[in-house]
PDB file of C-alpha atoms in Angstrom:
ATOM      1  CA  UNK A 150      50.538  88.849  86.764  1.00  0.00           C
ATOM      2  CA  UNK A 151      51.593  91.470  84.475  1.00  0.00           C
ATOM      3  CA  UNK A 152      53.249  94.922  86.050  1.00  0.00           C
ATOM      4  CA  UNK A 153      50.622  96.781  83.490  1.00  0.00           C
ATOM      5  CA  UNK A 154      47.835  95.007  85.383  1.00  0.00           C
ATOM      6  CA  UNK A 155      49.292  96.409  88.755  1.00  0.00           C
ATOM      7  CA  UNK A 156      49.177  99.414  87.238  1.00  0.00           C
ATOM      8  CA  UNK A 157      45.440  99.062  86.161  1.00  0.00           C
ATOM      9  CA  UNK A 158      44.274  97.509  89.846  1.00  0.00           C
ATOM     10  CA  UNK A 159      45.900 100.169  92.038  1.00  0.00           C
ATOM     11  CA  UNK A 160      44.322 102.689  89.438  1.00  0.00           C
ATOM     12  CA  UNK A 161      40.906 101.393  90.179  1.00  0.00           C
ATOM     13  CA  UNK A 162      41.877 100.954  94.074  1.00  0.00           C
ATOM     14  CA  UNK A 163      43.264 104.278  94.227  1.00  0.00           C
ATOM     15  CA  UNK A 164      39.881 106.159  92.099  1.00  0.00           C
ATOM     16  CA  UNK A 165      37.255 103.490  93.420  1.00  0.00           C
ATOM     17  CA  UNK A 166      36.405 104.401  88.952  1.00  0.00           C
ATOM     18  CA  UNK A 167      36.887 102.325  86.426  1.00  0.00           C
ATOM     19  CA  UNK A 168      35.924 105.040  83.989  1.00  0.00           C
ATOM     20  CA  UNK A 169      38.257 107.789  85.816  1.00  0.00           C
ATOM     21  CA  UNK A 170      40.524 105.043  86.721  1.00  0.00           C
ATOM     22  CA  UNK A 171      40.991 104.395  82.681  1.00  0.00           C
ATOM     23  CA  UNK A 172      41.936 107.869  82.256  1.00  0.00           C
ATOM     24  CA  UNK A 173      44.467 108.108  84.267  1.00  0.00           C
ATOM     25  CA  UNK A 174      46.135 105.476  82.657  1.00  0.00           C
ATOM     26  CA  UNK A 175      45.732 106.004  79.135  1.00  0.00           C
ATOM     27  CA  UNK A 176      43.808 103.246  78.380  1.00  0.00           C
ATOM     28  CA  UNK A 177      39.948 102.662  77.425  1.00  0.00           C
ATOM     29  CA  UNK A 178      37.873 101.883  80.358  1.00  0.00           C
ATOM     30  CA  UNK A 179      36.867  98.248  78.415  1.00  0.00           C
ATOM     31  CA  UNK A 180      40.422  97.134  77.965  1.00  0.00           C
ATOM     32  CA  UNK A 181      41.312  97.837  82.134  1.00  0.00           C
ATOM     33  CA  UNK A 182      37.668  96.129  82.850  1.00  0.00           C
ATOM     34  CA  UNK A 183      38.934  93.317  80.325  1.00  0.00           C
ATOM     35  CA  UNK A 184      42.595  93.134  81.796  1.00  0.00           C
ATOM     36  CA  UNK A 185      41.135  93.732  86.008  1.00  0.00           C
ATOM     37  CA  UNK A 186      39.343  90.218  84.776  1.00  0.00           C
ATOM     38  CA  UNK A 187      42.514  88.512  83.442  1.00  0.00           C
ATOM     39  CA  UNK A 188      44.700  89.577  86.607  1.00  0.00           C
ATOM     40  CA  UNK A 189      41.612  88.409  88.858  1.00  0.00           C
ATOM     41  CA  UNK A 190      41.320  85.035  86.956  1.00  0.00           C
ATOM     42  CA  UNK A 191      45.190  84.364  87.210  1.00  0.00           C
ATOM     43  CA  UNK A 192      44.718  84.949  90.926  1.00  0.00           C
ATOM     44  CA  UNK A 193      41.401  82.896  91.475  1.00  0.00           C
ATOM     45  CA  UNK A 194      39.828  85.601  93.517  1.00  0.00           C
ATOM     46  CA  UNK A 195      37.861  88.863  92.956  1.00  0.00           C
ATOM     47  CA  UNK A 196      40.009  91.826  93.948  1.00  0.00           C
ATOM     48  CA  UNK A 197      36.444  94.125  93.635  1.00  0.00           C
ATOM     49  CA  UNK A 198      33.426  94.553  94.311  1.00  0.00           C
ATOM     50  CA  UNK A 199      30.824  96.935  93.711  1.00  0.00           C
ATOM     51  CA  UNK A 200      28.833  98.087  97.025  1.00  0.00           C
ATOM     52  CA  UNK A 201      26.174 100.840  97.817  1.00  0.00           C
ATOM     53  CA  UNK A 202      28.644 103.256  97.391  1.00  0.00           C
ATOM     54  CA  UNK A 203      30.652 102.445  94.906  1.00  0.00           C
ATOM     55  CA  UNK A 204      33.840  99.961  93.776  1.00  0.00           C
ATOM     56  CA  UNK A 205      35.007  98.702  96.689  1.00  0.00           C
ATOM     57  CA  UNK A 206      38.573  96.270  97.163  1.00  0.00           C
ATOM     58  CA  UNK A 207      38.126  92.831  98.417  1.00  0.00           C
ATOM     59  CA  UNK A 208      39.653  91.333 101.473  1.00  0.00           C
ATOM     60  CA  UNK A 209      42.347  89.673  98.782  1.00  0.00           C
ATOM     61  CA  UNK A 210      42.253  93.244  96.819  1.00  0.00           C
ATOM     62  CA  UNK A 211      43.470  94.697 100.034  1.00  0.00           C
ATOM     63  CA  UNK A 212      45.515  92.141 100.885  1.00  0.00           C
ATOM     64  CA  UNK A 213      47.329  92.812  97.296  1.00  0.00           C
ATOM     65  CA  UNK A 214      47.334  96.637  97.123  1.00  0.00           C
ATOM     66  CA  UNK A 215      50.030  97.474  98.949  1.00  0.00           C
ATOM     67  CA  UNK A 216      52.031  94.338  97.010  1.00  0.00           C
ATOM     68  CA  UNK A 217      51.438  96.606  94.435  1.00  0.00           C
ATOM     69  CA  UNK A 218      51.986  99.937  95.100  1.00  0.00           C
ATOM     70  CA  UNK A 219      55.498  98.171  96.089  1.00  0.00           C
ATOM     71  CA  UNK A 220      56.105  96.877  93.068  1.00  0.00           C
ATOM     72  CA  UNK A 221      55.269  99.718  90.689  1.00  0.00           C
ATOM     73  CA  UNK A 222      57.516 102.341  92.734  1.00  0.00           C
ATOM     74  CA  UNK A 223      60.628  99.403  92.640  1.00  0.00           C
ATOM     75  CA  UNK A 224      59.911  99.513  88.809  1.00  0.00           C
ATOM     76  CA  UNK A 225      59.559 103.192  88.480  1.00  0.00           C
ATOM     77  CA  UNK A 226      62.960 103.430  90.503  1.00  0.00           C
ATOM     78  CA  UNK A 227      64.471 100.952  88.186  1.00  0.00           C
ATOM     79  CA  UNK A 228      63.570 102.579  85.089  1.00  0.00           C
ATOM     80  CA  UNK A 229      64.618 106.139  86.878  1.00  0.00           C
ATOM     81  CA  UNK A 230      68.583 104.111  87.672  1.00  0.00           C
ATOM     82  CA  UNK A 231      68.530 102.783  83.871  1.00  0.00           C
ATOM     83  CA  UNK A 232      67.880 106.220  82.453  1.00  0.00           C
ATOM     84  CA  UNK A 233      71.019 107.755  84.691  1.00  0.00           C
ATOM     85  CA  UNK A 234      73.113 105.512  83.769  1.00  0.00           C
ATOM     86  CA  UNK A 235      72.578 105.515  80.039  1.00  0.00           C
ATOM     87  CA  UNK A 236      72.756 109.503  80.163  1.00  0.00           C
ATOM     88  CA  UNK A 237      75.925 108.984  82.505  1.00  0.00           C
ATOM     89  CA  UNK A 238      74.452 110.292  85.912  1.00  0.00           C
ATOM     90  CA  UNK A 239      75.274 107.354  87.604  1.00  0.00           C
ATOM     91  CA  UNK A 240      77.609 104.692  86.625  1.00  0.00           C
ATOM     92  CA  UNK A 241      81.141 103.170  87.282  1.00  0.00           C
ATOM     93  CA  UNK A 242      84.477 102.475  85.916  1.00  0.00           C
ATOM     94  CA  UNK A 243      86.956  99.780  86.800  1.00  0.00           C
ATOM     95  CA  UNK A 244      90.282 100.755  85.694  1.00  0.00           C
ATOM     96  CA  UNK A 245      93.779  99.302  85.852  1.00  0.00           C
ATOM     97  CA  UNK A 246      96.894 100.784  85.435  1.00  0.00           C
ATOM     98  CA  UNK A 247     100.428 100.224  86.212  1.00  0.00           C
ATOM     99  CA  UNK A 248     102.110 101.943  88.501  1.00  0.00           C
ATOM    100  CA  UNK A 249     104.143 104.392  86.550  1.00  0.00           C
ATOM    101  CA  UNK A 250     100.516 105.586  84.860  1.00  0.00           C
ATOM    102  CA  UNK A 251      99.209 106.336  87.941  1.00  0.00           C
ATOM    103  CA  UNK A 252     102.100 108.031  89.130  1.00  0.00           C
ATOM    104  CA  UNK A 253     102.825 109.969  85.879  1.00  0.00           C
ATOM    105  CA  UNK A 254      99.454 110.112  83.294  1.00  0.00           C
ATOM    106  CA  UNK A 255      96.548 108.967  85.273  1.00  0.00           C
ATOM    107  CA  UNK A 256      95.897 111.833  88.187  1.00  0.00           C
ATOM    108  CA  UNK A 257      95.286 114.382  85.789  1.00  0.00           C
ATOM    109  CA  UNK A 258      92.950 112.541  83.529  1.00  0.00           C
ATOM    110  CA  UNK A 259      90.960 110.960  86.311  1.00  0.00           C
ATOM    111  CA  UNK A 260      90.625 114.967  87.660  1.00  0.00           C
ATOM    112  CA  UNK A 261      89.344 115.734  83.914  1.00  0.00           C
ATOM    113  CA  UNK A 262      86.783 112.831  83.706  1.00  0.00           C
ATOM    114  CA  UNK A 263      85.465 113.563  87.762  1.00  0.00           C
ATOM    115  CA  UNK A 264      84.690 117.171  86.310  1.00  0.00           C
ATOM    116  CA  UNK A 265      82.804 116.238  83.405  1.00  0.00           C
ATOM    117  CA  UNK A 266      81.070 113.333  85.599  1.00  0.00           C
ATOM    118  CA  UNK A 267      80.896 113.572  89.114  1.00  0.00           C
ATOM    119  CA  UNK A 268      78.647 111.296  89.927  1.00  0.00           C
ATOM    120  CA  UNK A 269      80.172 107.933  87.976  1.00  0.00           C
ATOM    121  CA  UNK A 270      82.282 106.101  90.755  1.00  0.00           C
ATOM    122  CA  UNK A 271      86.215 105.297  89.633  1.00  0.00           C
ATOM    123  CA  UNK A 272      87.928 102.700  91.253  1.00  0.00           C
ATOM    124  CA  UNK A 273      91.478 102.085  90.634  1.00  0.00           C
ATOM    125  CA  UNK A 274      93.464  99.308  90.430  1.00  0.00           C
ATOM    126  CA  UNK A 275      97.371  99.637  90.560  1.00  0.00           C
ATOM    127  CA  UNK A 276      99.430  96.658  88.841  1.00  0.00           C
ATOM    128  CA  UNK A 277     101.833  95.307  86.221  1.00  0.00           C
ATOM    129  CA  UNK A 278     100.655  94.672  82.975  1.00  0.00           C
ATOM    130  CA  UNK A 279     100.318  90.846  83.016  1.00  0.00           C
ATOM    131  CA  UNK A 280      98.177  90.954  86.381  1.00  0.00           C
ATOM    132  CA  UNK A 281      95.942  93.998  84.724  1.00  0.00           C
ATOM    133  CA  UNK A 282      95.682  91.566  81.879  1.00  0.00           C
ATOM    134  CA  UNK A 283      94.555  88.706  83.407  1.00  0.00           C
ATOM    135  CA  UNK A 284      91.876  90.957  85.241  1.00  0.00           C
ATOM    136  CA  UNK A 285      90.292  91.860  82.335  1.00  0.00           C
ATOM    137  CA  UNK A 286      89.837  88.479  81.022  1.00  0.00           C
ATOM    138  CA  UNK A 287      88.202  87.386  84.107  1.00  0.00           C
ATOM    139  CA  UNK A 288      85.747  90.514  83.995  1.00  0.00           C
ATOM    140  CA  UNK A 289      87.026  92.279  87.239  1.00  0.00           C
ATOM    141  CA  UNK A 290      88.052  94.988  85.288  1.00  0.00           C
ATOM    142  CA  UNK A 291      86.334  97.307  82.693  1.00  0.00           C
ATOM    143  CA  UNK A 292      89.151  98.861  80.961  1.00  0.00           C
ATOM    144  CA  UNK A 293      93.150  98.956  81.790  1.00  0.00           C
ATOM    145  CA  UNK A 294      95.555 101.623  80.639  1.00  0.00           C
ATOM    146  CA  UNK A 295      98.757  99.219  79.786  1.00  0.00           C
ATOM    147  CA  UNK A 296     101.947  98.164  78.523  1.00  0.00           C
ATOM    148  CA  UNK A 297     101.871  96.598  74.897  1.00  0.00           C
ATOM    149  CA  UNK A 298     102.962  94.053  73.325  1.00  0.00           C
ATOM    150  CA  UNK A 299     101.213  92.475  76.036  1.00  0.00           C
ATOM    151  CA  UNK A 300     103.420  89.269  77.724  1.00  0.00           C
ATOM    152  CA  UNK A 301      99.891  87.038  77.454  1.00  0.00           C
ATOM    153  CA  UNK A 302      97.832  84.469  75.488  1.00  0.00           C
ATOM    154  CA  UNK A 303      94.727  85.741  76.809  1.00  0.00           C
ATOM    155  CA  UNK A 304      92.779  85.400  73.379  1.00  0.00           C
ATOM    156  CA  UNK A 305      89.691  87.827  74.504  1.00  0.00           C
ATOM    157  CA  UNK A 306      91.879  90.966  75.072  1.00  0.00           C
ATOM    158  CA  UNK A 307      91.717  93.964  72.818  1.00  0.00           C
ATOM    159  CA  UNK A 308      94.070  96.691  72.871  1.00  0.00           C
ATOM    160  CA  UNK A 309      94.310 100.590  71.117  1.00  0.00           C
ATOM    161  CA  UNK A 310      98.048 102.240  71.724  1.00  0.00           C
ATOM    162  CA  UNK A 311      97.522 105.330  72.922  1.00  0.00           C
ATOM    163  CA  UNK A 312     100.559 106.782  73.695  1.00  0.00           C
ATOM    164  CA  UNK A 313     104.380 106.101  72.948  1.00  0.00           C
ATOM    165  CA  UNK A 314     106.593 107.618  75.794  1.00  0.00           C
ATOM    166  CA  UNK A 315     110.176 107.502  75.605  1.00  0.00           C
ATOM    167  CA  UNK A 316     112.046 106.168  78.327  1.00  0.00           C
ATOM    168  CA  UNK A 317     114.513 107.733  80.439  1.00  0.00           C
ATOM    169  CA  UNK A 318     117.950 108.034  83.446  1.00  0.00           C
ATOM    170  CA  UNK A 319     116.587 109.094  86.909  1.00  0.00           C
ATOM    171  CA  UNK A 320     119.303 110.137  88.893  1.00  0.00           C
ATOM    172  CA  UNK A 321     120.309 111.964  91.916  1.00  0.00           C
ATOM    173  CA  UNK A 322     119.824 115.740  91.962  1.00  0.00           C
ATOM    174  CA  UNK A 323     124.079 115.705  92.720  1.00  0.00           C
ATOM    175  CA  UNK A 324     124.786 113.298  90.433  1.00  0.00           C
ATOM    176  CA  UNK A 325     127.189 114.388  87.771  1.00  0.00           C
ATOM    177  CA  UNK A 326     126.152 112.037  84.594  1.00  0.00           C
ATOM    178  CA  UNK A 327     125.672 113.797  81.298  1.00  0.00           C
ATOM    179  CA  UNK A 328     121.840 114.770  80.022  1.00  0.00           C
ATOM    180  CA  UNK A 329     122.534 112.418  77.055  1.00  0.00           C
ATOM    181  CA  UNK A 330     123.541 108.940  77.725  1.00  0.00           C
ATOM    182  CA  UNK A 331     124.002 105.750  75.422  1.00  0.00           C
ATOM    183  CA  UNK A 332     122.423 102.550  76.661  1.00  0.00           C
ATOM    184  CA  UNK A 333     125.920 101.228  77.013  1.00  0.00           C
ATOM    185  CA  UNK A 334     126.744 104.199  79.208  1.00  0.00           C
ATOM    186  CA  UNK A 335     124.403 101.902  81.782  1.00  0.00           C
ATOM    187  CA  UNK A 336     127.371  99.153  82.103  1.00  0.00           C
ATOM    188  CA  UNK A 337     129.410 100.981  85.615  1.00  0.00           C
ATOM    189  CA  UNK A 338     126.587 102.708  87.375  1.00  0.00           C
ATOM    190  CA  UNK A 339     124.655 100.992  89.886  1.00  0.00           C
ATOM    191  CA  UNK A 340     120.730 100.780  89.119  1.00  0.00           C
ATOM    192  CA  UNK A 341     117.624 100.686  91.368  1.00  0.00           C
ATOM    193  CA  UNK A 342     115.995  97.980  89.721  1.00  0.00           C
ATOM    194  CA  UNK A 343     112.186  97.041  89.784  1.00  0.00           C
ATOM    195  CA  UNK A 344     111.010  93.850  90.905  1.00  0.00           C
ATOM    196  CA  UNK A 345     109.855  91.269  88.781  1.00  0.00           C
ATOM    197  CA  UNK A 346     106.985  91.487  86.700  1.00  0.00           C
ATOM    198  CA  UNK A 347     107.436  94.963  85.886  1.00  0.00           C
ATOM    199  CA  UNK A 348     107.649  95.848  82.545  1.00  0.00           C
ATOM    200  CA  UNK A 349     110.221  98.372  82.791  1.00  0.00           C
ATOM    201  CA  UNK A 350     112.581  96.022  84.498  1.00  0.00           C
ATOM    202  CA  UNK A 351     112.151  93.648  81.273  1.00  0.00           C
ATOM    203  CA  UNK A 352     113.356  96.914  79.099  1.00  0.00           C
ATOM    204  CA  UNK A 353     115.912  97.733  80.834  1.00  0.00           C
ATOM    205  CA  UNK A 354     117.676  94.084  81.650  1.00  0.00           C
ATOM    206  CA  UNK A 355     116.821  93.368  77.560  1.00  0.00           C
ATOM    207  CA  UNK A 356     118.228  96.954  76.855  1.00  0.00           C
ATOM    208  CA  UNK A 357     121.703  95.934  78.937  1.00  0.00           C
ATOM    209  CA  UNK A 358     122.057  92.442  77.756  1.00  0.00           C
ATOM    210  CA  UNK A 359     121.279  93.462  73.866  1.00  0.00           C
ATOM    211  CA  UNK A 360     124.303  96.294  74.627  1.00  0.00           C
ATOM    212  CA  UNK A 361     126.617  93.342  75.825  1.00  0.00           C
ATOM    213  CA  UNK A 362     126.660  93.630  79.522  1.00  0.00           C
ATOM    214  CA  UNK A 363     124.906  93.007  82.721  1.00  0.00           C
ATOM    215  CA  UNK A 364     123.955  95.871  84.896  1.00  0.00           C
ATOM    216  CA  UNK A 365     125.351  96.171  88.452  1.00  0.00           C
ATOM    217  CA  UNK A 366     122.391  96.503  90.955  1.00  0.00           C
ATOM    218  CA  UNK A 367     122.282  98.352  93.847  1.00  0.00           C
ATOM    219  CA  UNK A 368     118.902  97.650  94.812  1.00  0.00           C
ATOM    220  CA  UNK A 369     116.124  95.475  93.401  1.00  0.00           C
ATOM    221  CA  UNK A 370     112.699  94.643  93.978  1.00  0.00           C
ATOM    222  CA  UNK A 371     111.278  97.767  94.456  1.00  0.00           C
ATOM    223  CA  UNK A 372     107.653  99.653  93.379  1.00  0.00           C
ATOM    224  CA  UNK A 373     107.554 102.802  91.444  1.00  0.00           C
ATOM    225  CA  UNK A 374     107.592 104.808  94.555  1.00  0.00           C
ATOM    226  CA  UNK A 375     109.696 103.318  96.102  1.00  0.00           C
ATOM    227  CA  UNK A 376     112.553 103.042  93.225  1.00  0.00           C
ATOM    228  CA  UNK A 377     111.898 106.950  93.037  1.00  0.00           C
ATOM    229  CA  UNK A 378     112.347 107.288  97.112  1.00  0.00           C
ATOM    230  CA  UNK A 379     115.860 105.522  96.330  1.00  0.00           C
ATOM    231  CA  UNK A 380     116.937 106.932  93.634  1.00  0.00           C
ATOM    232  CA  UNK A 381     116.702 110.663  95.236  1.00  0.00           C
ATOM    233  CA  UNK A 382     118.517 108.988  98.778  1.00  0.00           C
ATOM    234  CA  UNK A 383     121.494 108.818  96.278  1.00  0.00           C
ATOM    235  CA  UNK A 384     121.179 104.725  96.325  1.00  0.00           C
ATOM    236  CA  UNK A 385     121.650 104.645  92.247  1.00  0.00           C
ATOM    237  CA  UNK A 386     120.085 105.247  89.278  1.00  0.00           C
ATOM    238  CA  UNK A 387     116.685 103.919  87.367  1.00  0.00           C
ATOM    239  CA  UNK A 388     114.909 103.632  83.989  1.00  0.00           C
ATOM    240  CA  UNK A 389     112.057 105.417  84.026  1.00  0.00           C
ATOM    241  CA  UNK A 390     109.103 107.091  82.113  1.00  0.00           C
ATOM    242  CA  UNK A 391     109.563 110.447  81.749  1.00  0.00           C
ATOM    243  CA  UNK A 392     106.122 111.307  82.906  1.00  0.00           C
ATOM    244  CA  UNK A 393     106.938 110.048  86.623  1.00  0.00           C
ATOM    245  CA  UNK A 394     109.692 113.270  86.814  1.00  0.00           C
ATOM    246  CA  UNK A 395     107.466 116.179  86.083  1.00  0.00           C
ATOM    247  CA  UNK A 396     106.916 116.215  89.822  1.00  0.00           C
ATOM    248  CA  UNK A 397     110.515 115.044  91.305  1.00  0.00           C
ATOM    249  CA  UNK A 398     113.002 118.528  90.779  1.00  0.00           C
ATOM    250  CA  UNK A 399     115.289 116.759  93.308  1.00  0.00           C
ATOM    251  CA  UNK A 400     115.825 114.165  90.048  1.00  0.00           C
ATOM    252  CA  UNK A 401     118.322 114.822  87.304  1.00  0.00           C
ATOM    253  CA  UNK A 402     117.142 113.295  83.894  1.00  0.00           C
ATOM    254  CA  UNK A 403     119.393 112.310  81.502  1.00  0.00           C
ATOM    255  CA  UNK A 404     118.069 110.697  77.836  1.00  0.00           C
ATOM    256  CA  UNK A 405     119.108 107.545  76.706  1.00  0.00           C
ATOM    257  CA  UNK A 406     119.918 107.064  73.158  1.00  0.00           C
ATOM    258  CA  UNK A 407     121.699 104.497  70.557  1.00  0.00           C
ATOM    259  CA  UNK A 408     119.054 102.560  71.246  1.00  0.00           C
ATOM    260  CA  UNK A 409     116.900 105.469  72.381  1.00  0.00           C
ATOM    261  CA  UNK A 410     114.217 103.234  74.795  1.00  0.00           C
ATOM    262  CA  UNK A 411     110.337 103.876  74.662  1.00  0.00           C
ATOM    263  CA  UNK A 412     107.508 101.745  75.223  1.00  0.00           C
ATOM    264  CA  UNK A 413     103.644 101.967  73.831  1.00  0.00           C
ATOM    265  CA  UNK A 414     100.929 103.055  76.275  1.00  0.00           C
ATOM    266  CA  UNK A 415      97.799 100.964  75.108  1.00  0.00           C
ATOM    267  CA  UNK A 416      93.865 100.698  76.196  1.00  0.00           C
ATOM    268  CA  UNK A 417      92.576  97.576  76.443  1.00  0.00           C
ATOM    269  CA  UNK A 418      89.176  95.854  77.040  1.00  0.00           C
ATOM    270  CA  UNK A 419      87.490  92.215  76.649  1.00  0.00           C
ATOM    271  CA  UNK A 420      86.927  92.466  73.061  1.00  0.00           C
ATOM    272  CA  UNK A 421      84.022  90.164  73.512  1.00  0.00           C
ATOM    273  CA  UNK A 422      81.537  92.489  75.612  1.00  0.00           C
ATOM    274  CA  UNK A 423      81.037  96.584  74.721  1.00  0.00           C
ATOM    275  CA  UNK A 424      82.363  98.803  77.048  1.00  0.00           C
ATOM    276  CA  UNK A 425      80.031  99.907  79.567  1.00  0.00           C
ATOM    277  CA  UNK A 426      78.414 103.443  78.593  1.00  0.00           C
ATOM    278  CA  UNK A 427      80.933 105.198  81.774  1.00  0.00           C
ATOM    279  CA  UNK A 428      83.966 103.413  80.565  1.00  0.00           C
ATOM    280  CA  UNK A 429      82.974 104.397  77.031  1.00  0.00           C
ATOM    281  CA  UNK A 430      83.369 108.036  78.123  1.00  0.00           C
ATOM    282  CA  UNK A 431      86.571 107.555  80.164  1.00  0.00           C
ATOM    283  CA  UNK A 432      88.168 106.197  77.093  1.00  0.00           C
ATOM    284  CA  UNK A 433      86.832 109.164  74.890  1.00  0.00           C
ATOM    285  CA  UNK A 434      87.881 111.563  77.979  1.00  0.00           C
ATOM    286  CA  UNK A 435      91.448 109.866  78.298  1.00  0.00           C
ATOM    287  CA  UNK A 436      91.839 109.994  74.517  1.00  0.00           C
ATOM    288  CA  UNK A 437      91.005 114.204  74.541  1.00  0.00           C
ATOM    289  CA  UNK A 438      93.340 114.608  77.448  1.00  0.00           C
ATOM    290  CA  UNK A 439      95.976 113.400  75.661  1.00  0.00           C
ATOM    291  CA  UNK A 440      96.206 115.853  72.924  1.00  0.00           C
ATOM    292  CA  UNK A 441      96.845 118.148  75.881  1.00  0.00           C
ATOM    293  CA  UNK A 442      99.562 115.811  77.245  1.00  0.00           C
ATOM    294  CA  UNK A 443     102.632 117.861  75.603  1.00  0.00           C
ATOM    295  CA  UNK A 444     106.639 117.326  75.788  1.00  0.00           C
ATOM    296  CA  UNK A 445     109.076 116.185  73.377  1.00  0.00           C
ATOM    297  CA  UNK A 446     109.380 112.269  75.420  1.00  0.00           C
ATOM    298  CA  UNK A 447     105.389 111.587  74.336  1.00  0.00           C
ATOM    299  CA  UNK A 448     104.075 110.594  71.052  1.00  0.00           C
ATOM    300  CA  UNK A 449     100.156 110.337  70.748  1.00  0.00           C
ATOM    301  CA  UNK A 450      99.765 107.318  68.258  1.00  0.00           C
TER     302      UNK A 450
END
């Protein structure tokens, strides 16, 4: 049973024609006479009969007609989804990103894409880099906006830096530390320290230990947010992106140099499927935002 058969029967069902019924679908009335045969013979039953006045269904012909009618608007809807979705009016993206991204870069590019796109459905997920990575090699993501070099062996992962941001000293609004710091200024005030698995707590502790000293911490194990939320109670000081501050005033930021600390922004994907058409433009979207993104701490690469 062939859907172009369908097609033919409820043509000939609907017109009660074969003639008119061939016209309206665009076919010569012998080749929907020879194909009404083939779709009769694979069913082992007439579906039509001609009577006094006219072509008339069969009990099994109207036992199948509204089969169908069923089946040609299903495949007429699917064909109608398929269409949206390759011209991006329907769709989805899964993204990851860590926490600082969505805090700092994300917002306003997800705002940007929603515009252009409306109807493609985002859905977020917020985590560190090794658990965005290992989402993407087990296909539960579609792209992830994250921290390179990536801390994994996952062979099937590609990545494109994006962005290089340089890192910098959250502190209190009262605090009275200088806007320039050395790494090795770190050694006597007490940090807010993430918890583990967090990227940024790897800089930092590497950025201490390579200066020759181990940092005193006043609190650890904390989120994004929540190091923030600390930092402004006056509980101590925190490495940070220097995208998470454009929105905290009640934060001083002092910049760290000799080593001056940044880290690489990348976009990564399973390099062993294509991106899905909406992810494809949320990548191309992202990428255009970015040349917007401006501020002497960010580097496009």
């Amino acid at each position: 049973m062939q859907i172009h058969q369908l097609s033919y029967f409820v043509a000939v069902a609907r017109t009660r024609h074969f003639t008119r019924a061939a016209d309206l679908a665009g076919v010569s009335q012998p080749t929907l006479s020879k194909q009404i045969r083939v779709l009769e013979n694979s069913l082992g039953t007439p579906l039509f009969v001609r009577g006094r006045s006219g072509i008339e269904l069969t009990s099994a012909g109207e036992a199948l007609l509204p089969h169908a009618q069923r089946i040609l608007i299903d495949v007429e809807s699917a064909e109608r989804t398929v269409h949206e979705v390759a011209n991006l009016r329907r769709g989805r993206v899964r993204l990851g990103a860590t926490p600082s991204l969505c805090d700092g870069l994300l917002p306003q590019a997800l705002t940007r894409f929603h515009e252009m796109y409306p109807a493609i459905d985002l859905e977020v997920q917020e985590a560190g880099s090794r658990v965005l990575t290992r989402e993407l090699a087990q296909g539960r993501l579609d792209v992830a906006l994250l921290i390179v070099p990536l801390h994994s062996d996952e062979p099937d992962i590609e990545t494109t830096p994006v962005l290089r941001e340089r890192l910098v000293l959250a502190s209190p609004a009262s605090s009275d530390v200088p806007d320039r710091m050395d790494v090795s200024d770190l050694r006597d005030l007490p940090l807010v320290m993430f918890r583990e698995g967090y990227d940024l707590r790897d800089v930092t502790l590497r950025a201490c230990a390579q200066a020759g000293f181990e940092p005193r911490l006043a609190v650890e194990g904390g989120e994004m947010s929540a190091v923030l939320r600390f930092v402004e109670a006056g509980l101590g000081h925190a490495v940070v992106p220097s995208m998470v501050l454009s929105t905290r005033p009640q934060l001083k930021v002092s910049h760290l140099g000799n080593p001056p600390l940044d880290r690489v922004v990348a976009l990564a994907h399973r390099s062993s499927e294509a991106l899905p058409l909406a992810a494809q433009a949320f990548k191309a979207e992202l990428l255009d935002h970015l040349t917007t993104v401006g501020g002497s701490d960010l580097e496009v690469v």
